[in-house]
Amino acid sequence: MLSQTIEGFRLSPQQKQLWSLQQSGGAYCTQCILRIEGNLQVEILKSTLQKVIDRHEILRTYFHRQPGIKIPIQVISNSSVFLYQELSQCDQQYKSVEDLCQQERQSVFDFEQGPLLHTSLLKESSNQWFLIITLPSLCADSFSLKNLVQEVGNLYAACLQGEELGDEPVQYIQFSEWCNELLEDDDAESGKIYWQQQALNLTPLPTLPFENHAGKQTIFEPGIHLVRLEQDLVARLDAAVTVYKRTVAEFLLACWQTLLWRITGQSNIFVNTVYSGRKYEELQEALGLLAKHLPVQCSFQENLKFTEILTSIGHTLNSHEKWQEYFIEEEQRTARDSPLGWPVSFECEVGADRCESGGVAFSLEQQYVCFERFKLKLSCILRPDSVTAQFHYDPDVIAPESVPYLAEHFQTLVASALDTPEATVGELKMMSDRQLQQVLVEFNQTQVDPCIDQCIHHRFETQVKQTPDHVAVVFGTAQLTYTELNQRANQLAHYLQKRGVGPDVLVGIFIEQSVSDEAPLTFDAITAILGILKAGGAYLPLDTALPKESLALRLQDAEAPMLLTQQSLLEKLPEYAGQVICLDRDSAVIAQESSENPTSEANGENLVYVLFTSGSTGRPKGVAIEHQSLLNYIDGILPRLDLPFGGSFATFSTFAADLGNTAIFPALCTGGCLHVVSQAQLSDPEALASHFQNHPIDCLKIVPSHLSALLTSPGMQSILPRQRLVLGGEAASWGLIEQIQRQAPNCQIMNHYGPTETTVG
């Protein structure tokens, strides 16, 4: 049996690109809301819509895919059928205009059978209606909507008078065939060379500081945040572009790219910019997907004036316009290492004029157009007395709550560029007065009552009463409950008090964390910290890897009268005049002390620890921290970690740095379980991975480079926490962030930085 022969036409290059893109799903449609005011005759309006469809073949086109062929052909239907529904507030299925628009955008088009034009007429009152028109972006772009408003208005008046419009519009298949023939012509080589050269010069896409780097491949359903520029800005904008002989679109694009440069720090910013595809007069009123996105790049330096950026962008836009018909996005993808999508985009167009005819006024109230995938797009609609800025964003990439802040930055930067166009781009203001008030004042309203009467070990003792039998610390295969850890610390505290330890008395800790079958040895460091604090003293952690000269310097500067260590480390110590207590050698004597909580005179204003800086900028210096400062840090970090009760924490760092404070004290003050990892364990990736496979953790604090090195070993993704990863001590690369998000997509990553002097763990 012979298959039916179907006559059709090739897709335009724009349609081919969009067809490939929409195979993965997404809201690739074009939609507008027409506000209709006056004594509307509904039957005349329906006849008007019918005539619009009759006049424009693209509105009665469907897309037929032949067997074995991926790309369809355009087939023009003789039928002018379109979907139509009429609703009023009395109807049960009536929804708000916004809800109905959203519903229509999510509807599935039948590309093979049609009809592809969907309309809904909503009656708001006796003299006010809303007409929602939705169709695939394969059939219309934003410039089509403006033409559509004018055509509906003109045809409505003609229908009232029983007249016809005389002019014959350009049909889309004429345009699509012209585009294809243009690319096949021998003269197309110059245009192709132009775009190949542009592609080679393009830099990577701008990486936004607030975007999600997990790289999810999801259905594309962009969100929208709409703002209107203040009216005085609009008037000043028109005046400024007249002075500098530029267009409003060029000015707004210059502001958009400047803002992207300011928030990313990337010197070269390229933005996919919409060109109408209608540079010839006969195409001005055409309907269909004529528009395309072209990459517009601009290079930034701190000392460049905004007017210089404006001029540069204007020249690029003009140059691109000459060659726009020859741009094929798929070819540009192959010409670069990284693809053009998902980019940041820009679009600017003049809004449709209000059309009045037959006692009825038609105006374009709102529009939605999506024919590319992007992570962020600014769409500006210009009217004589207003500029509407629509910020479209992919919610899987851009956090929705960050978009209003970005929109406010943009408005502020536009105002600043109008105030001081000769200023350098680095000098332009981008934070509004409201945002400055938030950052400098409101966000800093973090005062709490000082913890003068409380010390950090009091928090631990309270937790012991609440969870006495919960596991407090895990080290290798050994573990201690809260009661067991508290009793050991108490015995050491009583022992130290008898030897003169009290408030502001500094006790050194020179202990090696090594895995041993003897539980007392494995918990020496954490027991020493708590024991010193319970005795009322302050601890001075010392790195066992330091040479004797460095140790001597620290002990001398700190004037610590006592040092806790282990017998195996005595030979590493320099000459020291203070008391030396070996926790392993003296363990039997210490064990004879009381296991009850000791009392001391220490309070929140006494020292809790002294840490020495690395000395990278000179001589290492000791930083003295009080109990109230550490408690303030704990009270600040816990709400941000937002972990469930009894969460598991891990620390990989030496106790001689404050990096581990993010895990140690939050864990022991909230009933959590602290996993202490030794250097020996870190040297055996297989054993370490096995440990965390059997004992998954919720929160880890680690240096980025250390984590990056660990993740190179097979199976080491098991060390990534289930909930919170806190990176600190150095800058983290985006490559590492993306790797973590791929391997642990549910883990929230926190960038945690602060000098030792500010009690940042």
GROMACS .gro file of C-alpha atoms in nm, residues 120-335:
model
  216
  120SER     CA    1  -0.933   3.210   2.526
  121LEU     CA    2  -1.166   3.506   2.568
  122LEU     CA    3  -1.226   3.613   2.928
  123LYS     CA    4  -1.502   3.857   3.013
  124GLU     CA    5  -1.401   4.076   3.307
  125SER     CA    6  -1.692   4.320   3.281
  126SER     CA    7  -1.944   4.446   3.029
  127ASN     CA    8  -1.682   4.662   2.860
  128GLN     CA    9  -1.353   4.485   2.940
  129TRP     CA   10  -1.224   4.156   2.801
  130PHE     CA   11  -0.895   3.970   2.784
  131LEU     CA   12  -0.802   3.767   2.478
  132ILE     CA   13  -0.523   3.514   2.540
  133ILE     CA   14  -0.350   3.388   2.226
  134THR     CA   15  -0.104   3.098   2.257
  135LEU     CA   16   0.083   2.917   1.981
  136PRO     CA   17   0.416   2.733   1.939
  137SER     CA   18   0.725   2.948   1.901
  138LEU     CA   19   0.781   2.761   1.574
  139CYS     CA   20   0.499   2.981   1.441
  140ALA     CA   21   0.562   3.321   1.599
  141ASP     CA   22   0.816   3.540   1.775
  142SER     CA   23   0.769   3.850   1.992
  143PHE     CA   24   0.765   4.081   1.690
  144SER     CA   25   0.480   3.873   1.546
  145LEU     CA   26   0.270   3.958   1.852
  146LYS     CA   27   0.304   4.331   1.790
  147ASN     CA   28   0.197   4.279   1.429
  148LEU     CA   29  -0.087   4.056   1.543
  149VAL     CA   30  -0.235   4.328   1.766
  150GLN     CA   31  -0.241   4.574   1.477
  151GLU     CA   32  -0.390   4.317   1.241
  152VAL     CA   33  -0.666   4.214   1.483
  153GLY     CA   34  -0.758   4.579   1.537
  154ASN     CA   35  -0.758   4.665   1.168
  155LEU     CA   36  -0.949   4.352   1.066
  156TYR     CA   37  -1.206   4.400   1.342
  157ALA     CA   38  -1.287   4.742   1.200
  158ALA     CA   39  -1.296   4.598   0.847
  159CYS     CA   40  -1.532   4.319   0.954
  160LEU     CA   41  -1.767   4.571   1.115
  161GLN     CA   42  -1.781   4.755   0.782
  162GLY     CA   43  -1.800   4.435   0.574
  163GLU     CA   44  -1.468   4.520   0.410
  164GLU     CA   45  -1.148   4.331   0.338
  165LEU     CA   46  -0.785   4.433   0.389
  166GLY     CA   47  -0.630   4.489   0.051
  167ASP     CA   48  -0.261   4.424   0.112
  168GLU     CA   49  -0.126   4.070   0.080
  169PRO     CA   50   0.117   3.979   0.362
  170VAL     CA   51   0.449   3.803   0.309
  171GLN     CA   52   0.401   3.435   0.391
  172TYR     CA   53   0.641   3.258   0.624
  173ILE     CA   54   0.727   2.983   0.377
  174GLN     CA   55   0.856   3.253   0.143
  175PHE     CA   56   1.086   3.371   0.420
  176SER     CA   57   1.200   3.021   0.520
  177GLU     CA   58   1.281   2.924   0.162
  178TRP     CA   59   1.469   3.252   0.111
  179CYS     CA   60   1.678   3.182   0.426
  180ASN     CA   61   1.765   2.831   0.313
  181GLU     CA   62   1.855   2.943  -0.038
  182LEU     CA   63   2.065   3.226   0.103
  183LEU     CA   64   2.275   2.980   0.304
  184GLU     CA   65   2.321   2.756   0.000
  185ASP     CA   66   2.428   3.042  -0.225
  186ASP     CA   67   2.794   3.081  -0.322
  187ASP     CA   68   2.795   3.431  -0.172
  188ALA     CA   69   2.719   3.288   0.175
  189GLU     CA   70   3.084   3.203   0.239
  190SER     CA   71   3.172   3.553   0.362
  191GLY     CA   72   2.890   3.544   0.615
  192LYS     CA   73   2.991   3.201   0.742
  193ILE     CA   74   3.353   3.313   0.780
  194TYR     CA   75   3.236   3.616   0.978
  195TRP     CA   76   3.047   3.401   1.230
  196GLN     CA   77   3.324   3.143   1.254
  197GLN     CA   78   3.562   3.422   1.349
  198GLN     CA   79   3.313   3.553   1.606
  199ALA     CA   80   3.279   3.205   1.758
  200LEU     CA   81   3.655   3.161   1.792
  201ASN     CA   82   3.677   3.488   1.986
  202LEU     CA   83   3.396   3.406   2.228
  203THR     CA   84   3.489   3.345   2.589
  204PRO     CA   85   3.312   3.102   2.824
  205LEU     CA   86   2.962   3.185   2.939
  206PRO     CA   87   2.938   3.420   3.236
  207THR     CA   88   2.910   3.220   3.560
  208LEU     CA   89   2.669   3.392   3.795
  209PRO     CA   90   2.752   3.387   4.167
  210PHE     CA   91   2.399   3.281   4.262
  211GLU     CA   92   2.346   3.004   4.008
  212ASN     CA   93   2.320   2.636   4.085
  213HIS     CA   94   2.613   2.444   3.935
  214ALA     CA   95   2.464   2.096   3.962
  215GLY     CA   96   2.409   2.085   3.586
  216LYS     CA   97   2.062   1.929   3.602
  217GLN     CA   98   1.902   1.831   3.273
  218THR     CA   99   1.536   1.907   3.337
  219ILE     CA  100   1.234   2.023   3.142
  220PHE     CA  101   1.271   2.391   3.074
  221GLU     CA  102   0.997   2.592   3.246
  222PRO     CA  103   1.130   2.945   3.300
  223GLY     CA  104   0.998   3.181   3.565
  224ILE     CA  105   0.937   3.554   3.519
  225HIS     CA  106   0.997   3.856   3.739
  226LEU     CA  107   0.858   4.181   3.597
  227VAL     CA  108   0.953   4.538   3.688
  228ARG     CA  109   0.878   4.876   3.536
  229LEU     CA  110   1.149   5.138   3.526
  230GLU     CA  111   1.059   5.458   3.707
  231GLN     CA  112   0.900   5.715   3.478
  232ASP     CA  113   1.172   5.977   3.526
  233LEU     CA  114   1.431   5.720   3.413
  234VAL     CA  115   1.240   5.664   3.088
  235ALA     CA  116   1.248   6.035   3.000
  236ARG     CA  117   1.616   6.063   3.087
  237LEU     CA  118   1.689   5.749   2.886
  238ASP     CA  119   1.538   5.901   2.571
  239ALA     CA  120   1.739   6.220   2.624
  240ALA     CA  121   2.067   6.033   2.683
  241VAL     CA  122   2.051   5.818   2.369
  242THR     CA  123   1.978   6.131   2.166
  243VAL     CA  124   2.292   6.297   2.300
  244TYR     CA  125   2.515   5.994   2.238
  245LYS     CA  126   2.350   5.901   1.905
  246ARG     CA  127   2.271   5.551   2.021
  247THR     CA  128   1.947   5.355   2.068
  248VAL     CA  129   1.762   5.271   2.389
  249ALA     CA  130   1.823   4.902   2.317
  250GLU     CA  131   2.199   4.962   2.297
  251PHE     CA  132   2.195   5.159   2.623
  252LEU     CA  133   2.001   4.890   2.811
  253LEU     CA  134   2.223   4.612   2.671
  254ALA     CA  135   2.532   4.808   2.780
  255CYS     CA  136   2.385   4.832   3.131
  256TRP     CA  137   2.298   4.460   3.130
  257GLN     CA  138   2.646   4.352   3.024
  258THR     CA  139   2.806   4.595   3.269
  259LEU     CA  140   2.599   4.445   3.551
  260LEU     CA  141   2.700   4.093   3.448
  261TRP     CA  142   3.065   4.200   3.447
  262ARG     CA  143   3.030   4.357   3.791
  263ILE     CA  144   2.872   4.050   3.952
  264THR     CA  145   3.089   3.787   3.781
  265GLY     CA  146   3.428   3.957   3.754
  266GLN     CA  147   3.477   3.806   3.406
  267SER     CA  148   3.648   4.053   3.175
  268ASN     CA  149   3.472   3.933   2.860
  269ILE     CA  150   3.094   3.907   2.873
  270PHE     CA  151   2.886   3.772   2.589
  271VAL     CA  152   2.509   3.780   2.582
  272ASN     CA  153   2.278   3.614   2.331
  273THR     CA  154   2.091   3.909   2.184
  274VAL     CA  155   1.766   3.888   1.987
  275TYR     CA  156   1.762   4.026   1.633
  276SER     CA  157   1.418   4.065   1.476
  277GLY     CA  158   1.512   3.915   1.138
  278ARG     CA  159   1.307   4.194   0.978
  279LYS     CA  160   1.568   4.439   0.851
  280TYR     CA  161   1.396   4.450   0.510
  281GLU     CA  162   1.080   4.661   0.484
  282GLU     CA  163   0.869   4.385   0.327
  283LEU     CA  164   0.932   4.165   0.633
  284GLN     CA  165   0.832   4.426   0.891
  285GLU     CA  166   0.471   4.306   0.922
  286ALA     CA  167   0.537   3.934   0.871
  287LEU     CA  168   0.423   3.671   1.120
  288GLY     CA  169   0.639   3.373   1.213
  289LEU     CA  170   0.972   3.287   1.372
  290LEU     CA  171   1.201   3.532   1.196
  291ALA     CA  172   1.397   3.637   1.504
  292LYS     CA  173   1.721   3.474   1.614
  293HIS     CA  174   1.975   3.510   1.894
  294LEU     CA  175   2.322   3.636   1.807
  295PRO     CA  176   2.617   3.633   2.050
  296VAL     CA  177   2.724   3.987   2.141
  297GLN     CA  178   3.052   4.008   2.331
  298CYS     CA  179   3.202   4.304   2.512
  299SER     CA  180   3.539   4.333   2.688
  300PHE     CA  181   3.555   4.518   3.019
  301GLN     CA  182   3.826   4.691   3.218
  302GLU     CA  183   3.791   4.893   3.538
  303ASN     CA  184   3.907   5.216   3.372
  304LEU     CA  185   3.674   5.202   3.071
  305LYS     CA  186   3.403   5.466   3.064
  306PHE     CA  187   3.042   5.358   3.031
  307THR     CA  188   3.016   5.563   2.712
  308GLU     CA  189   3.304   5.361   2.565
  309ILE     CA  190   3.121   5.037   2.644
  310LEU     CA  191   2.805   5.183   2.491
  311THR     CA  192   2.988   5.272   2.171
  312SER     CA  193   3.159   4.933   2.150
  313ILE     CA  194   2.830   4.746   2.189
  314GLY     CA  195   2.663   4.969   1.931
  315HIS     CA  196   2.932   4.890   1.675
  316THR     CA  197   2.905   4.516   1.744
  317LEU     CA  198   2.526   4.521   1.706
  318ASN     CA  199   2.550   4.705   1.375
  319SER     CA  200   2.817   4.468   1.246
  320HIS     CA  201   2.613   4.162   1.343
  321GLU     CA  202   2.300   4.297   1.176
  322LYS     CA  203   2.472   4.294   0.837
  323TRP     CA  204   2.546   3.922   0.866
  324GLN     CA  205   2.254   3.800   1.078
  325GLU     CA  206   2.101   3.576   0.807
  326TYR     CA  207   2.418   3.364   0.797
  327PHE     CA  208   2.430   3.278   1.166
  328ILE     CA  209   2.359   2.908   1.235
  329GLU     CA  210   2.379   2.819   1.601
  330GLU     CA  211   2.455   2.451   1.542
  331GLU     CA  212   2.760   2.543   1.333
  332GLN     CA  213   2.882   2.776   1.607
  333ARG     CA  214   2.853   2.494   1.862
  334THR     CA  215   3.097   2.285   1.662
  335ALA     CA  216   3.333   2.580   1.622
   0.00000   0.00000   0.00000
